[in-house]
Short mmCIF file of C-alpha atoms in Angstrom, two decimals:
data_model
loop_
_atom_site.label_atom_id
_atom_site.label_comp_id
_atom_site.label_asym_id
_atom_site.label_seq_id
_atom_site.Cartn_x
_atom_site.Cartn_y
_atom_site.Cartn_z
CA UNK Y 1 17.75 21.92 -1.98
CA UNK Y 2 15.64 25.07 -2.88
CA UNK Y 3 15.11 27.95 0.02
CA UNK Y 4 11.82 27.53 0.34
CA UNK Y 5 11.91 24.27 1.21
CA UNK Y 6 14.82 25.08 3.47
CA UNK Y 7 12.72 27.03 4.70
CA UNK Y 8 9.39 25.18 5.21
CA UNK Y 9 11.91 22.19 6.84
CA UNK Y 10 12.72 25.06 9.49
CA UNK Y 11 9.40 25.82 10.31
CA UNK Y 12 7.98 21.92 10.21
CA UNK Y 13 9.17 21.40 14.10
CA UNK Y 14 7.06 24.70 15.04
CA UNK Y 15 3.97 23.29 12.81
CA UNK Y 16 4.29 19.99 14.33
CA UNK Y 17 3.71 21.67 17.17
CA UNK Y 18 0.79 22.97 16.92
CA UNK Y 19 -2.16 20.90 17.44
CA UNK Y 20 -4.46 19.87 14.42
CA UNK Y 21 -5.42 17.37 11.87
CA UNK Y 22 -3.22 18.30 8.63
CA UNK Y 23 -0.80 15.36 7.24
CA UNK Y 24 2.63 15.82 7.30
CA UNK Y 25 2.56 15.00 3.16
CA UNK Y 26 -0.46 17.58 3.11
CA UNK Y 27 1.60 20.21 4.28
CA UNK Y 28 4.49 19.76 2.06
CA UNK Y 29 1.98 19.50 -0.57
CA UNK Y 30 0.71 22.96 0.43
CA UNK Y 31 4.16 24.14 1.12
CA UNK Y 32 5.00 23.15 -2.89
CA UNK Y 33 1.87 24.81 -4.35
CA UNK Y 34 2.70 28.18 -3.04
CA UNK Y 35 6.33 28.43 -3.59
CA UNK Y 36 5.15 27.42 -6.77
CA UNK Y 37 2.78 30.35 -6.88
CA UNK Y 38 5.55 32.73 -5.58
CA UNK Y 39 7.34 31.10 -8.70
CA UNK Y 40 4.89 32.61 -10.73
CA UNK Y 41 4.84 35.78 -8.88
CA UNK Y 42 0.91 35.20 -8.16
CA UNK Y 43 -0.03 37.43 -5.27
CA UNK Y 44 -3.04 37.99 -3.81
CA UNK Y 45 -4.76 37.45 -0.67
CA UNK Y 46 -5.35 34.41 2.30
CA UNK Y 47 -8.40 33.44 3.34
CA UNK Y 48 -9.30 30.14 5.62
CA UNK Y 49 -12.65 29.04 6.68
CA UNK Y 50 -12.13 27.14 10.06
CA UNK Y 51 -9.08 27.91 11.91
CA UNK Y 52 -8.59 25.82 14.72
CA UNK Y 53 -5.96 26.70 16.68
CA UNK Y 54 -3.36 27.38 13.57
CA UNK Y 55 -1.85 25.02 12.41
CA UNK Y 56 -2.72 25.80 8.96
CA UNK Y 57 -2.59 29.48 8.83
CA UNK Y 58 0.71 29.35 10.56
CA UNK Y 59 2.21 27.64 6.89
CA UNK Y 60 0.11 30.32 4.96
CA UNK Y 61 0.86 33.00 6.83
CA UNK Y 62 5.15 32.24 5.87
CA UNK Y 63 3.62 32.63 2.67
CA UNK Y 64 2.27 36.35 2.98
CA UNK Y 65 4.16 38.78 1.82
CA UNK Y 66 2.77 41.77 4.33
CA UNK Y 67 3.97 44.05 2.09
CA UNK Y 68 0.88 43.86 0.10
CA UNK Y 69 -1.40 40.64 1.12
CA UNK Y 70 -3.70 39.80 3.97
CA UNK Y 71 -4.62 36.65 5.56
CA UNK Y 72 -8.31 36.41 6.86
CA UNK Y 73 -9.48 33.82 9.14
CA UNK Y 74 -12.79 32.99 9.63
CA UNK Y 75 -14.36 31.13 12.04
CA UNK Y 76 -17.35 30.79 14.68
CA UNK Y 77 -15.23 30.26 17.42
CA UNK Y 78 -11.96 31.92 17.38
CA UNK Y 79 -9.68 31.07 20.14
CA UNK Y 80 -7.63 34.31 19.57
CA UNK Y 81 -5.42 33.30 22.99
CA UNK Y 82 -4.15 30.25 21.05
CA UNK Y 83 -4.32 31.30 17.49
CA UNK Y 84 -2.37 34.43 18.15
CA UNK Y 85 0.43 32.61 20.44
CA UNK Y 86 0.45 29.98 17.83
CA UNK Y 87 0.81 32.45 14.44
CA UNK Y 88 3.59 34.22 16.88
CA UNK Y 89 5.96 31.43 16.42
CA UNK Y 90 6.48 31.85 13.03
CA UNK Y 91 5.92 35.69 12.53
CA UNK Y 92 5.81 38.63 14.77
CA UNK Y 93 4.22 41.03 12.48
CA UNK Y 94 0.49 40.18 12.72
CA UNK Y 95 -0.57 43.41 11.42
CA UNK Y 96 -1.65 41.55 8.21
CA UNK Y 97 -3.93 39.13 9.82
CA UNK Y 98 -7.97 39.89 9.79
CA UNK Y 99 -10.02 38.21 12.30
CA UNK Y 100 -13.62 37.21 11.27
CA UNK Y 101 -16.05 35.44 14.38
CA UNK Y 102 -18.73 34.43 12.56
CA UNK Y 103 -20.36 31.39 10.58
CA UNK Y 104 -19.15 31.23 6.58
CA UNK Y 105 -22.86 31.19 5.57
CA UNK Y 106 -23.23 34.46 4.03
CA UNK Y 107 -19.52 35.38 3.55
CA UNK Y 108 -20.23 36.27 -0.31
CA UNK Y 109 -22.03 39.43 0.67
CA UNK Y 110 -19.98 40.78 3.00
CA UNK Y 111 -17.31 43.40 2.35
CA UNK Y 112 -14.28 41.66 0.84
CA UNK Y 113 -12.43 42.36 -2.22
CA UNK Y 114 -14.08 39.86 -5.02
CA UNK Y 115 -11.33 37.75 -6.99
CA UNK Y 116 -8.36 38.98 -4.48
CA UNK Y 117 -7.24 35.35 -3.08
CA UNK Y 118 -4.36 33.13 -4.11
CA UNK Y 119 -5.55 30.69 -1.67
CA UNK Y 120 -8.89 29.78 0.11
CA UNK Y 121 -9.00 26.69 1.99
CA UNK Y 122 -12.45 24.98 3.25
CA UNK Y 123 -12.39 23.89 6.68
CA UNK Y 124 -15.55 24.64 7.95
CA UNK Y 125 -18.76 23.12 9.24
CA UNK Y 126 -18.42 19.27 7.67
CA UNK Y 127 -22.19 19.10 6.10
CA UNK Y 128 -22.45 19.11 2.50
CA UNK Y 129 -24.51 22.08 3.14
CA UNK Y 130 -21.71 24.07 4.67
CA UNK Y 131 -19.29 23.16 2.11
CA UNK Y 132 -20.94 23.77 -0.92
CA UNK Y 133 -21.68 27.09 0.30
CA UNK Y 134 -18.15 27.60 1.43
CA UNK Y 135 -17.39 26.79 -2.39
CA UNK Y 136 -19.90 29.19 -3.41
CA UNK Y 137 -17.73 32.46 -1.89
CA UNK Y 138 -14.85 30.51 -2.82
CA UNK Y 139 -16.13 31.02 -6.46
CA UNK Y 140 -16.45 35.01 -6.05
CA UNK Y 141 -13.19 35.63 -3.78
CA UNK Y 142 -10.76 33.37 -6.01
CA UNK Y 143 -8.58 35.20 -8.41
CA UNK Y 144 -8.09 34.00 -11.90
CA UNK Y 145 -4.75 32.04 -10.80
CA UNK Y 146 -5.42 30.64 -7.20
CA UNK Y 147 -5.97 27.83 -5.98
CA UNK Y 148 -8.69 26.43 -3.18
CA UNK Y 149 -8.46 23.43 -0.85
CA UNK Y 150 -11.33 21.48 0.76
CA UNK Y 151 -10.35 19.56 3.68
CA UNK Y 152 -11.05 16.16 4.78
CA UNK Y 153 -11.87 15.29 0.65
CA UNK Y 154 -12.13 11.06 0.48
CA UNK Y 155 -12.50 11.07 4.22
CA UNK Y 156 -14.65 8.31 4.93
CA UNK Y 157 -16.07 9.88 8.32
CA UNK Y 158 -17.37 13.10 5.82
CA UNK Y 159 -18.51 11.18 2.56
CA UNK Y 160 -20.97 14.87 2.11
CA UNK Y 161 -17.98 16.58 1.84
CA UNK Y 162 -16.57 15.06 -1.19
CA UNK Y 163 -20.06 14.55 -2.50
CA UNK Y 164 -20.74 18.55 -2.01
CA UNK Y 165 -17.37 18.94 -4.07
CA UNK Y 166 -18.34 16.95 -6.81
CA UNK Y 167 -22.02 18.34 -7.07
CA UNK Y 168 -20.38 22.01 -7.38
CA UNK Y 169 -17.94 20.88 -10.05
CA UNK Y 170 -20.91 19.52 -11.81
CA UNK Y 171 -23.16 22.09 -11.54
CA UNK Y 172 -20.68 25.14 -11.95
CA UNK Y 173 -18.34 23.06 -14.76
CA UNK Y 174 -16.96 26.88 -15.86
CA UNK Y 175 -15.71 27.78 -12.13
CA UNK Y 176 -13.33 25.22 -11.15
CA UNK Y 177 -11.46 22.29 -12.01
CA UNK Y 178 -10.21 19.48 -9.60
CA UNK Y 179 -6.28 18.80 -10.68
CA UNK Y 180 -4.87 16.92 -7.40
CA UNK Y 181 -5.85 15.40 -4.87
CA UNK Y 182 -4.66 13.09 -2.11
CA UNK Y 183 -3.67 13.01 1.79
CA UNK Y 184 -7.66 14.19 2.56
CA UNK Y 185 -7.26 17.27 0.52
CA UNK Y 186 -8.89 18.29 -2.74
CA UNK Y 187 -6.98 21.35 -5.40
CA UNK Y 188 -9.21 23.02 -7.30
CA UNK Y 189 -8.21 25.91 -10.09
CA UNK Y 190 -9.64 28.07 -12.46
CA UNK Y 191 -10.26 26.49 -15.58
CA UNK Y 192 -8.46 29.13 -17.46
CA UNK Y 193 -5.17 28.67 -15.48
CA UNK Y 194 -5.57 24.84 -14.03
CA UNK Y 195 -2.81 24.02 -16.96
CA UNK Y 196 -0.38 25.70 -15.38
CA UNK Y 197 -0.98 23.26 -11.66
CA UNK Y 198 -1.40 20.17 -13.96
CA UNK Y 199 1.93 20.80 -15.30
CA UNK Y 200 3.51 21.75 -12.08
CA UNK Y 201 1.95 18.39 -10.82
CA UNK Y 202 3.20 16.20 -13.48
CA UNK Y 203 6.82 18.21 -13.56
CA UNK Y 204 8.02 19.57 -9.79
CA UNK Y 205 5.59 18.63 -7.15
CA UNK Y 206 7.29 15.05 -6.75
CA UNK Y 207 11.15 16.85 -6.36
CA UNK Y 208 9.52 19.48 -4.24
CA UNK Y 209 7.86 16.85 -1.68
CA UNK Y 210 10.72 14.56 -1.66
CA UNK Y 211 12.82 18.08 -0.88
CA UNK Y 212 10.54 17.75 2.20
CA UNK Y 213 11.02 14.83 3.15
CA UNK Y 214 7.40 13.53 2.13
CA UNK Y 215 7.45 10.21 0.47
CA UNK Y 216 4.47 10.07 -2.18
CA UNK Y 217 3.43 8.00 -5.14
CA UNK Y 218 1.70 10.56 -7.73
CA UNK Y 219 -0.67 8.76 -9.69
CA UNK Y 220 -3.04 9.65 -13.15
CA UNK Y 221 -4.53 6.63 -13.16
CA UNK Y 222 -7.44 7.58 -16.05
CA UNK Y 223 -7.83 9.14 -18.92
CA UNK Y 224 -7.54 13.00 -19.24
CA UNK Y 225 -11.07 12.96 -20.73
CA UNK Y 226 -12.20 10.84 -17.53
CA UNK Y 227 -10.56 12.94 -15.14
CA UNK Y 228 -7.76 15.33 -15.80
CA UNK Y 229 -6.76 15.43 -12.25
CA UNK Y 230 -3.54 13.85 -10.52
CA UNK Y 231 -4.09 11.95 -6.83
CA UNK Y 232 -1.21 11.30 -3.95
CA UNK Y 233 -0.91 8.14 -2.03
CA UNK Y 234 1.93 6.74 0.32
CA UNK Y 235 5.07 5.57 -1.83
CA UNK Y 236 3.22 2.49 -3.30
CA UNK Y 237 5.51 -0.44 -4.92
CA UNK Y 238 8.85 2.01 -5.45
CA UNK Y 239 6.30 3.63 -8.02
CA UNK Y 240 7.21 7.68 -7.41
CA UNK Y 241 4.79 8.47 -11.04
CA UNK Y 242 2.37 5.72 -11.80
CA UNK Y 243 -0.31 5.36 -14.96
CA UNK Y 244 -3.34 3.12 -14.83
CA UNK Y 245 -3.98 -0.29 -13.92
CA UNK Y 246 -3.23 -1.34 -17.52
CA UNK Y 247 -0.15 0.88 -18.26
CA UNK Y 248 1.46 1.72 -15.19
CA UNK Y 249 4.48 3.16 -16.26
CA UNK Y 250 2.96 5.94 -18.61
CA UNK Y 251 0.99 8.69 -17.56
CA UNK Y 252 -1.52 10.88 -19.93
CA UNK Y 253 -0.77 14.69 -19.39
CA UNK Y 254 -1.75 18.04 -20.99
CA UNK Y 255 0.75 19.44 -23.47
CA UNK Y 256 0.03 23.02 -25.13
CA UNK Y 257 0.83 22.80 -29.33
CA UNK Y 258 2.06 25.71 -30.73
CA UNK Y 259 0.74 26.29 -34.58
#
């Protein structure tokens, strides 16, 4: 087992802790994609639109190296008591951490650094409104190489959300691409880089989860010209990879030719 998930299985207990509505597979997921980033050494900024009470930031904020990277968290209501007691358990340096009160609408103009975040995740107001707006200054904040995450994606009390998602893929097919999803959460790259999560999907995101104790079944059930994008389910029939209905046992993935 790899330190960093040594070290996300230390902090689970304190996450679990902490009250909110992220799955335990979600996390791991999370807890995957940015080791995997660190992997890279892809730095850059935090930012999180809807807070909570923490649960969330408190796994991204492990993830910060202070030395150079922020985490902003935006919301309309912070409870800065909680948040602040909460993001204490896991680090005592909060010098890095930017407090924004105030609703996401309009967050493109104000004064951040454009294309400075490895991570954005979308927890906002739940109309399709809010979302695709969120997706908007997701668009001008994301570096080349991060990643963003839309909560509650497939959840069948907030069918806008995942209709706002698809409507921005479709009308902004240059910005992102969607290459996993599953456990209510949506990953979405730049189409320039999304290889590189495709083939992290396909080739250590299944050791990493089961490193943290998340049982999964990672699917590609489609064609890569119907959707190039893996999905997560509960372990489903001792299947850990599965293909499509009609193949089950092969999946179609990305491979880069050289010539």
């Amino acid at each position: 087992m790899n330190n960093q998930a040594l070290s996300f299985l230390k902090i689970k207990p304190i996450l679990d802790e902490i009250h909110g509505w992220c799955l335990p597979e979600a996390l791991a997921t999370w807890d995957s994609l940015l080791s995997f980033q660190k992997s890279l050494s892809i730095t850059g900024n935090i930012l999180e639109i809807g807070v909570w009470r923490g649960k969330t930031a408190a796994l991204m904020l492990n993830h910060l190296n202070t030395q150079q990277e922020k985490i902003y968290l935006v919301d309309i209501n912070l409870q800065m008591d909680e948040l602040k007691k909460n993001l204490s358990l896991v680090s005592n340096d909060q010098d890095n951490i930017v407090y924004h009160q105030a609703s996401s609408f309009g967050l493109e103009h104000i004064n951040f650094p454009a294309n400075s975040c490895k991570w954005i995740h979308i927890d906002g107001k739940h109309t399709g409104e809010a979302v695709y707006n969120d997706l908007k200054a997701a668009d001008k904040f994301l570096s080349y190489n991060g990643i963003v995450c839309i909560d509650d994606f497939f959840e069948h009390q907030y069918p806008q959300i995942t209709q706002a998602v698809f409507r921005y893929l479709d009308k902004n097919p240059y910005s992102f691409g969607m290459f996993l999803c599953g456990f209510k959460k949506a990953y979405l790259a730049r189409i320039e880089y999304i290889e590189n999560y495709l083939t992290h999907c396909h080739k250590g995101l299944l050791q990493d989860l089961e490193a943290r104790n998340a049982s999964v079944t990672i699917s590609k059930t489609t064609y890569i010209a119907d959707l190039n994008c893996f999905s997560m389910v509960p372990r489903y029939a001792d299947l850990i990879l599965r293909g499509p209905d009609w193949d089950k046992h092969h999946l179609e993935v990305n491979s880069r030719i050289a010539i």
